[in-house]
């Protein structure tokens, strides 16, 4: 079948794509920026990539009319816009209108559990989107999930940050709210199996695992799995705003996402029934099993996607290609060149830089810079990297964004997403038996120039020490 996959660069989309390919489908991947999309290896000619922005109907003409099915995996939960609900409605309307012009037979939408009358703004928006999409001329199915547990998922990474960093937690009262988490493997399996399943047409299904837990129980069980002793004290005095700041400073989430999560966590998200599991003959894994499976993927360096790679986690809100051409005029540059004895070793070190590997020289200073950036409202160093051994365009790398990762050319180009009075690039380029390392800074006004000159003493030994360690 010919399947349209929206949100193909997102957390769910990246994991669903290999399954669709394995099932023999022709997949049309719909992305806003081709520069962020990497076609999976061994996908042959099964994948076509098109650029489309569902907030701009004029960009949707490339979507083919001979579609059989489609997945709608677009949402604006992480958006900094105050009008994220309005944006979601517009996107859904434009998608539905375009789908009505095609031959598509079945559309599947992944939403959130909405079985409460006092919905958060986020969940209310999801329900509106569901109603908009359901009005199309095609068959329509909605899957409603609560907390999704998997390597790289926002929920998993936030719980992991809290448990692994804080022996004692003073927490808000919403930790007593109940939820029904579901493993990412089960979500992907259900998305796969409902497509073209006539028994699911015109239906909405709550999906969850077998366990109903409070957020406090989820944290403590995670700690038990990790063999960590943790103490949690719940206080009623922490307001939603203070709770949002608490999540922002302790975890890798953005403040915008933290606010929406806190808003949603005051509402219980429990499945009304598990009829989809019975219909599809699936036995969802337990919370304990989902956590164990996530760590297996982490230990194997087999994380397919991470919510941290979303553009909204940093400062870039346009196409990556706008930053790939490193400017020359009006810029300060620090250029270092060192001879290479072992190209494979140097290439390996470059591709593994950042995250748990560190920056090869004075990593503590990079971490200190990340700490100050977090205090200033920036991304800090907590995002790390999705894979410990490989990087792709669009990935996050601590407080950098990968603009270009080309092993054939021996070039890695990063763009700074920390708070800066200007714009910064860091580039590694292998030319024959020589490595060129270039730091570029384009200042904004006088403050930007003062920032560069005040940083020069640190740049001198940090950048020199880094290239020396990479090439030795």
Coordinates of C-alpha atoms in Angstrom, one line a residue:
X1 CA 0.0 0.0 0.0
X2 CA 1.0 3.6 -0.4
X3 CA 1.1 5.2 3.1
X4 CA 1.5 8.9 4.0
X5 CA 3.5 9.3 7.2
X6 CA 3.3 12.8 8.8
X7 CA 5.6 13.7 11.6
X8 CA 8.3 11.4 10.1
X9 CA 11.1 13.2 12.0
X10 CA 9.2 12.9 15.3
X11 CA 9.6 10.5 18.2
X12 CA 6.8 8.2 17.0
X13 CA 7.2 8.7 13.3
X14 CA 10.9 7.6 13.3
X15 CA 9.9 4.3 15.1
X16 CA 6.9 3.6 12.9
X17 CA 8.7 4.1 9.6
X18 CA 10.9 0.9 9.8
X19 CA 7.9 -1.2 10.6
X20 CA 6.0 0.2 7.6
X21 CA 9.0 -0.5 5.4
X22 CA 9.3 -4.1 6.8
X23 CA 5.6 -4.6 5.9
X24 CA 6.4 -3.8 2.3
X25 CA 4.5 -0.5 2.1
X26 CA 5.5 2.5 -0.1
X27 CA 5.9 5.3 2.5
X28 CA 5.6 9.0 1.7
X29 CA 7.4 10.8 4.5
X30 CA 6.0 14.2 5.0
X31 CA 8.5 16.6 6.7
X32 CA 9.0 20.4 7.0
X33 CA 12.7 20.2 6.4
X34 CA 14.4 17.5 4.4
X35 CA 17.7 18.5 6.0
X36 CA 16.5 16.8 9.2
X37 CA 15.4 13.5 7.7
X38 CA 17.7 10.5 7.2
X39 CA 16.3 7.7 5.1
X40 CA 16.8 4.4 6.9
X41 CA 19.4 2.0 5.5
X42 CA 18.1 -1.0 3.5
X43 CA 14.8 0.8 2.7
X44 CA 15.5 0.5 -1.0
X45 CA 13.1 2.6 -3.1
X46 CA 10.2 2.2 -0.6
X47 CA 10.6 5.7 0.9
X48 CA 9.8 9.1 -0.7
X49 CA 10.4 12.3 1.1
X50 CA 8.4 15.5 0.5
X51 CA 8.5 18.8 2.3
X52 CA 5.1 20.2 3.5
X53 CA 4.0 22.6 6.2
X54 CA 0.4 21.9 7.2
X55 CA 0.0 25.4 8.4
X56 CA 0.5 26.5 4.8
X57 CA -2.0 24.8 2.5
X58 CA 0.0 25.9 -0.6
X59 CA 2.8 23.5 0.4
X60 CA 0.6 20.4 0.3
X61 CA 0.3 20.0 -3.4
X62 CA 3.2 17.5 -3.5
X63 CA 1.2 15.0 -1.5
X64 CA 0.1 12.3 -4.1
X65 CA -3.5 11.6 -4.7
X66 CA -3.2 7.8 -5.0
X67 CA -2.8 7.2 -1.3
X68 CA -4.2 4.2 0.5
X69 CA -3.6 5.1 4.1
X70 CA -2.1 7.9 6.3
X71 CA -0.9 8.5 9.8
X72 CA -1.5 11.9 11.5
X73 CA 1.4 12.3 14.1
X74 CA 1.5 16.0 14.2
X75 CA 1.1 18.0 17.4
X76 CA 2.3 21.3 19.0
X77 CA 2.6 20.3 22.6
X78 CA 6.2 21.6 22.8
X79 CA 5.4 24.8 20.9
X80 CA 6.3 28.1 22.6
X81 CA 3.3 29.7 21.0
X82 CA 0.5 30.7 23.3
X83 CA -1.9 29.8 20.4
X84 CA -0.7 26.2 20.1
X85 CA -4.3 25.0 20.2
X86 CA -5.2 27.3 17.3
X87 CA -2.2 26.1 15.3
X88 CA -3.2 22.5 15.9
X89 CA -6.7 23.1 14.6
X90 CA -5.4 24.9 11.5
X91 CA -3.0 22.1 10.8
X92 CA -5.7 19.4 11.2
X93 CA -8.1 21.3 9.0
X94 CA -5.5 21.7 6.2
X95 CA -4.6 18.0 6.5
X96 CA -8.2 16.9 6.3
X97 CA -9.0 19.2 3.3
X98 CA -6.0 17.8 1.4
X99 CA -6.8 14.2 2.3
X100 CA -10.4 14.7 1.0
X101 CA -8.8 15.5 -2.4
X102 CA -7.0 12.1 -2.4
X103 CA -8.1 8.5 -2.7
X104 CA -7.0 7.7 0.9
X105 CA -9.1 5.0 2.5
X106 CA -8.0 5.1 6.2
X107 CA -6.4 7.6 8.5
X108 CA -5.0 6.8 12.0
X109 CA -4.4 9.6 14.6
X110 CA -2.5 9.2 17.8
X111 CA -4.1 11.4 20.5
X112 CA -4.1 11.6 24.3
X113 CA -6.5 10.0 26.8
X114 CA -9.4 12.4 27.4
X115 CA -11.8 10.7 29.7
X116 CA -12.1 13.7 32.1
X117 CA -14.4 16.6 32.0
X118 CA -11.7 19.0 33.3
X119 CA -9.2 18.6 30.5
X120 CA -5.9 20.5 30.3
X121 CA -5.4 22.8 27.4
X122 CA -3.2 20.2 25.8
X123 CA -5.7 17.4 26.0
X124 CA -8.6 19.6 25.0
X125 CA -6.7 20.6 21.9
X126 CA -6.1 16.9 21.1
X127 CA -9.8 16.3 21.3
X128 CA -10.5 19.2 19.0
X129 CA -8.1 17.8 16.4
X130 CA -9.7 14.4 16.7
X131 CA -13.1 16.0 15.9
X132 CA -11.7 17.9 12.9
X133 CA -10.1 14.9 11.4
X134 CA -13.1 12.7 12.0
X135 CA -15.2 14.9 9.7
X136 CA -13.3 13.8 6.6
X137 CA -14.5 11.6 3.8
X138 CA -12.2 8.7 4.7
X139 CA -12.4 6.0 7.4
X140 CA -10.9 7.3 10.6
X141 CA -9.4 5.7 13.8
X142 CA -8.0 7.4 16.9
X143 CA -5.7 5.8 19.4
X144 CA -5.5 7.7 22.7
X145 CA -2.4 7.2 24.8
X146 CA -1.3 8.6 28.2
X147 CA 2.3 8.2 29.4
X148 CA 4.5 6.5 26.8
X149 CA 7.5 4.7 28.2
X150 CA 10.4 4.1 25.9
X151 CA 14.1 5.0 25.3
X152 CA 14.1 8.7 24.3
X153 CA 10.5 9.4 25.2
X154 CA 9.8 12.6 27.1
X155 CA 8.2 10.8 30.0
X156 CA 11.0 8.2 30.3
X157 CA 13.8 10.8 30.2
X158 CA 12.1 13.1 32.7
X159 CA 11.6 10.2 35.2
X160 CA 15.2 9.1 34.5
X161 CA 16.6 12.6 35.2
X162 CA 14.6 12.9 38.5
X163 CA 15.6 9.5 39.8
X164 CA 19.2 9.4 38.8
X165 CA 20.0 13.0 40.0
X166 CA 17.9 13.4 43.2
X167 CA 18.3 11.1 46.2
X168 CA 15.6 13.1 48.0
X169 CA 12.7 14.9 46.2
X170 CA 10.3 17.6 47.5
X171 CA 7.5 17.2 45.0
X172 CA 4.1 18.7 44.2
X173 CA 0.8 17.1 45.1
X174 CA 0.1 16.1 41.5
X175 CA 2.5 13.2 42.0
X176 CA -0.5 11.4 43.5
X177 CA -2.4 11.6 40.2
X178 CA -3.0 8.2 38.6
X179 CA -1.9 7.2 35.1
X180 CA -1.8 4.1 32.9
X181 CA 1.6 4.1 31.1
X182 CA 2.2 2.1 27.9
X183 CA 5.4 0.9 26.4
X184 CA 6.5 2.4 23.1
X185 CA 6.7 -1.0 21.5
X186 CA 3.0 -1.6 22.1
X187 CA 2.1 1.8 20.8
X188 CA 4.0 1.1 17.5
X189 CA 2.4 -2.4 17.2
X190 CA -1.1 -1.0 17.7
X191 CA -0.5 1.8 15.2
X192 CA 0.7 -0.8 12.7
X193 CA -2.2 -3.3 13.2
X194 CA -5.1 -0.9 13.2
X195 CA -4.3 0.4 9.7
X196 CA -6.9 -1.0 7.2
X197 CA -8.5 -3.0 10.0
X198 CA -12.2 -2.6 9.3
X199 CA -13.2 -3.3 12.9
X200 CA -11.4 -0.1 13.9
X201 CA -13.1 2.2 11.4
X202 CA -14.9 5.1 13.0
X203 CA -13.7 4.2 16.4
X204 CA -11.5 5.7 19.2
X205 CA -9.6 3.5 21.5
X206 CA -7.8 4.3 24.8
X207 CA -4.5 2.4 24.9
X208 CA -2.5 1.6 28.0
X209 CA -0.5 -1.0 29.8
X210 CA -1.8 -3.4 32.5
X211 CA -0.6 -1.1 35.4
X212 CA -2.4 1.9 36.9
X213 CA 0.1 3.9 38.9
X214 CA 0.5 7.3 40.5
X215 CA 3.4 9.3 39.3
X216 CA 5.0 8.8 42.7
X217 CA 4.7 5.0 42.3
X218 CA 6.2 5.3 38.8
X219 CA 9.2 7.2 40.2
X220 CA 9.8 4.7 43.0
X221 CA 9.4 1.7 40.8
X222 CA 11.9 3.2 38.3
X223 CA 14.3 3.7 41.3
X224 CA 13.8 0.1 42.3
X225 CA 14.6 -1.1 38.8
X226 CA 17.8 1.0 38.8
X227 CA 18.7 -0.3 42.4
X228 CA 18.6 3.3 43.7
X229 CA 17.3 4.3 47.2
X230 CA 15.1 7.4 46.8
X231 CA 12.9 9.4 49.1
X232 CA 9.9 11.4 47.9
X233 CA 8.1 14.0 50.1
X234 CA 4.9 15.5 48.7
X235 CA 3.9 19.0 49.6
X236 CA 0.6 20.8 48.6
X237 CA 2.3 24.3 48.5
X238 CA 4.1 23.9 45.2
X239 CA 2.1 25.8 42.6
X240 CA 1.9 24.7 39.0
X241 CA 4.4 27.5 38.1
X242 CA 6.9 26.4 40.7
X243 CA 6.4 22.8 39.7
X244 CA 7.2 23.8 36.1
X245 CA 10.4 25.5 37.2
X246 CA 11.3 22.5 39.2
X247 CA 10.9 20.2 36.2
X248 CA 12.8 22.6 34.0
X249 CA 15.9 23.0 36.2
X250 CA 16.2 19.3 37.2
X251 CA 15.3 17.6 33.9
X252 CA 16.2 18.1 30.3
X253 CA 12.7 19.4 29.4
X254 CA 12.1 22.9 28.1
X255 CA 10.1 25.3 30.3
X256 CA 7.4 25.4 27.7
X257 CA 7.0 21.7 27.7
X258 CA 7.2 21.5 31.5
X259 CA 4.3 23.9 31.9
X260 CA 2.1 21.8 29.6
X261 CA 3.2 18.6 31.3
X262 CA 2.3 20.0 34.8
X263 CA -1.0 21.2 33.4
X264 CA -1.8 17.7 32.1
X265 CA -0.5 15.8 35.1
X266 CA -3.2 17.1 37.3
X267 CA -5.7 15.1 35.3
X268 CA -6.0 11.3 35.6
X269 CA -5.3 9.4 32.4
X270 CA -6.7 6.0 32.8
X271 CA -8.1 3.8 30.0
X272 CA -11.8 3.3 29.9
X273 CA -11.3 -0.2 28.5
X274 CA -8.7 -2.4 26.8
X275 CA -10.8 -3.6 24.0
X276 CA -8.2 -2.7 21.3
X277 CA -5.6 -5.0 22.9
X278 CA -8.2 -7.8 22.8
X279 CA -9.2 -6.9 19.2
X280 CA -5.6 -7.0 18.0
X281 CA -4.6 -9.9 20.2
X282 CA -1.9 -7.9 21.9
X283 CA -0.8 -8.3 25.5
X284 CA 0.8 -4.9 26.5
X285 CA 3.9 -5.1 28.6
X286 CA 4.0 -3.9 32.2
X287 CA 5.5 -0.7 33.3
X288 CA 8.5 -2.7 34.7
X289 CA 9.0 -4.5 31.4
X290 CA 8.7 -1.2 29.4
X291 CA 11.5 0.4 31.6
X292 CA 13.7 -2.7 31.2
X293 CA 13.2 -2.7 27.4
X294 CA 14.1 1.0 27.3
X295 CA 17.4 0.4 29.1
X296 CA 18.2 -2.6 26.8
X297 CA 18.0 -0.2 23.8
X298 CA 20.1 2.3 25.6
X299 CA 22.8 -0.2 26.5
X300 CA 22.8 -1.5 22.9
X301 CA 23.1 2.1 21.5
X302 CA 20.0 1.3 19.5
X303 CA 17.8 4.4 20.3
X304 CA 15.9 5.2 17.1
X305 CA 14.5 8.5 18.2
X306 CA 14.4 10.9 21.1
X307 CA 12.1 13.8 21.9
X308 CA 15.1 15.9 22.6
X309 CA 15.9 16.0 18.8
X310 CA 12.7 18.1 18.3
X311 CA 13.6 21.6 17.0
X312 CA 11.5 23.1 19.8
X313 CA 14.0 21.9 22.3
X314 CA 16.5 24.6 21.1
X315 CA 16.6 28.0 19.4
X316 CA 16.3 27.0 15.7
X317 CA 12.7 27.3 14.4
X318 CA 13.4 27.4 10.7
X319 CA 15.1 25.1 8.2
X320 CA 18.5 23.8 9.1
X321 CA 19.8 24.6 5.6
X322 CA 19.6 28.3 6.5
X323 CA 22.5 27.8 8.9
X324 CA 24.6 25.3 6.9
X325 CA 26.5 28.0 5.0
X326 CA 28.8 29.3 7.7
X327 CA 29.1 33.1 7.4
X328 CA 32.4 34.9 6.9
X329 CA 31.8 38.6 7.0
X330 CA 31.5 40.2 10.4
X331 CA 32.5 37.0 12.2
X332 CA 35.2 36.0 14.6
X333 CA 37.0 32.7 14.0
X334 CA 39.2 30.4 15.8
X335 CA 40.9 28.0 13.4
X336 CA 43.1 25.1 14.4
X337 CA 44.8 22.5 12.1
X338 CA 46.5 19.4 13.3
X339 CA 48.1 16.4 11.4
X340 CA 46.3 13.1 11.6
X341 CA 48.1 9.8 12.1
X342 CA 45.0 7.5 12.2
X343 CA 42.1 8.8 10.2
X344 CA 39.6 6.1 11.5
X345 CA 40.4 6.9 15.1
X346 CA 40.0 10.6 14.5
X347 CA 36.7 10.1 12.6
X348 CA 35.4 7.9 15.4
X349 CA 36.2 10.5 18.1
X350 CA 34.6 13.3 16.1
X351 CA 31.4 11.2 15.6
X352 CA 31.2 10.4 19.3
X353 CA 31.9 13.8 20.7
X354 CA 29.7 15.2 23.5
X355 CA 27.1 13.4 25.6
X356 CA 28.6 10.8 27.9
X357 CA 31.9 10.9 25.9
X358 CA 32.5 14.5 26.7
X359 CA 34.5 17.1 24.8
X360 CA 38.0 15.4 25.2
X361 CA 39.4 18.4 27.0
X362 CA 38.2 20.4 30.0
X363 CA 34.7 18.9 29.8
X364 CA 34.0 20.3 33.2
X365 CA 34.2 23.8 31.7
X366 CA 31.7 22.8 29.0
X367 CA 29.4 21.5 31.7
X368 CA 29.8 24.8 33.7
X369 CA 28.9 26.7 30.6
X370 CA 25.8 24.5 30.2
X371 CA 24.9 25.1 33.9
X372 CA 25.0 28.9 33.4
X373 CA 23.0 28.6 30.2
X374 CA 20.3 26.7 32.0
X375 CA 20.1 29.4 34.6
X376 CA 19.7 32.0 31.8
X377 CA 16.8 30.0 30.4
X378 CA 18.7 28.1 27.8
X379 CA 19.0 24.4 26.9
X380 CA 22.0 23.6 29.0
X381 CA 23.9 20.4 28.6
X382 CA 21.2 18.0 29.7
X383 CA 20.0 17.0 26.3
X384 CA 23.1 14.9 25.6
X385 CA 22.9 12.9 22.4
X386 CA 20.5 10.3 21.1
X387 CA 23.2 7.8 20.0
X388 CA 26.6 7.3 21.6
X389 CA 28.3 6.3 18.4
X390 CA 26.5 8.1 15.5
X391 CA 25.0 11.4 14.7
X392 CA 22.7 12.6 11.9
X393 CA 21.6 16.0 10.7
X394 CA 19.0 17.5 13.0
X395 CA 20.2 15.6 16.1
X396 CA 20.9 17.4 19.4
X397 CA 24.4 17.2 20.8
X398 CA 24.4 18.8 24.3
X399 CA 23.8 22.5 23.6
X400 CA 24.5 22.2 19.9
X401 CA 22.3 21.2 16.9
X402 CA 23.9 19.0 14.2
X403 CA 23.5 20.8 10.9
X404 CA 25.6 18.4 8.8
X405 CA 27.1 15.0 9.5
X406 CA 28.8 13.6 6.4
X407 CA 31.2 10.8 7.0
X408 CA 32.1 10.6 3.3
X409 CA 33.3 14.2 3.3
X410 CA 34.7 13.9 6.8
X411 CA 32.7 16.9 8.0
X412 CA 30.6 17.6 11.1
X413 CA 29.0 21.0 11.5
X414 CA 27.3 22.1 14.7
X415 CA 25.2 25.2 15.5
X416 CA 25.0 26.6 19.1
X417 CA 21.6 26.6 20.7
X418 CA 22.7 28.0 24.1
X419 CA 21.9 31.6 25.0
X420 CA 24.4 33.8 23.2
X421 CA 24.6 37.5 22.1
X422 CA 25.1 36.2 18.5
X423 CA 25.3 33.0 16.6
X424 CA 28.0 30.3 16.8
X425 CA 29.2 27.3 14.7
X426 CA 31.7 24.6 15.5
X427 CA 33.1 22.6 12.5
X428 CA 35.3 19.6 12.2
X429 CA 36.6 18.8 8.7
X430 CA 39.1 16.0 7.7
X431 CA 41.1 17.0 4.7
X432 CA 43.5 14.2 3.7
X433 CA 45.8 13.7 6.7
X434 CA 44.8 17.0 8.4
X435 CA 42.0 17.9 10.7
X436 CA 40.7 21.4 10.6
X437 CA 38.6 22.6 13.6
X438 CA 36.9 25.9 13.2
X439 CA 34.8 27.9 15.8
X440 CA 32.9 30.8 14.2
X441 CA 31.0 33.5 16.1
X442 CA 28.8 36.2 14.5
X443 CA 28.2 38.8 17.3
X444 CA 25.1 40.9 17.8
X445 CA 26.1 44.4 18.7
X446 CA 28.6 45.6 21.2
X447 CA 27.7 42.9 23.8
X448 CA 28.4 40.2 21.3
X449 CA 31.9 41.5 20.7
X450 CA 32.6 41.9 24.4
X451 CA 31.4 38.3 24.9
X452 CA 33.9 37.0 22.2
X453 CA 36.9 39.0 23.6
X454 CA 36.1 38.0 27.2
X455 CA 36.0 34.3 26.1
X456 CA 39.2 34.3 24.1
X457 CA 41.5 33.2 26.9
X458 CA 39.3 30.1 27.5
X459 CA 38.9 29.5 23.8
X460 CA 42.7 29.4 23.4
X461 CA 43.4 26.4 25.6
X462 CA 40.0 24.7 25.3
X463 CA 40.0 24.5 21.5
X464 CA 43.7 23.7 21.3
X465 CA 43.3 21.0 23.9
X466 CA 40.3 19.5 22.2
X467 CA 41.9 19.2 18.7
X468 CA 45.1 17.8 20.3
X469 CA 43.1 15.1 22.2
X470 CA 41.1 14.2 19.1
X471 CA 44.2 13.8 16.8
X472 CA 46.7 12.3 19.2

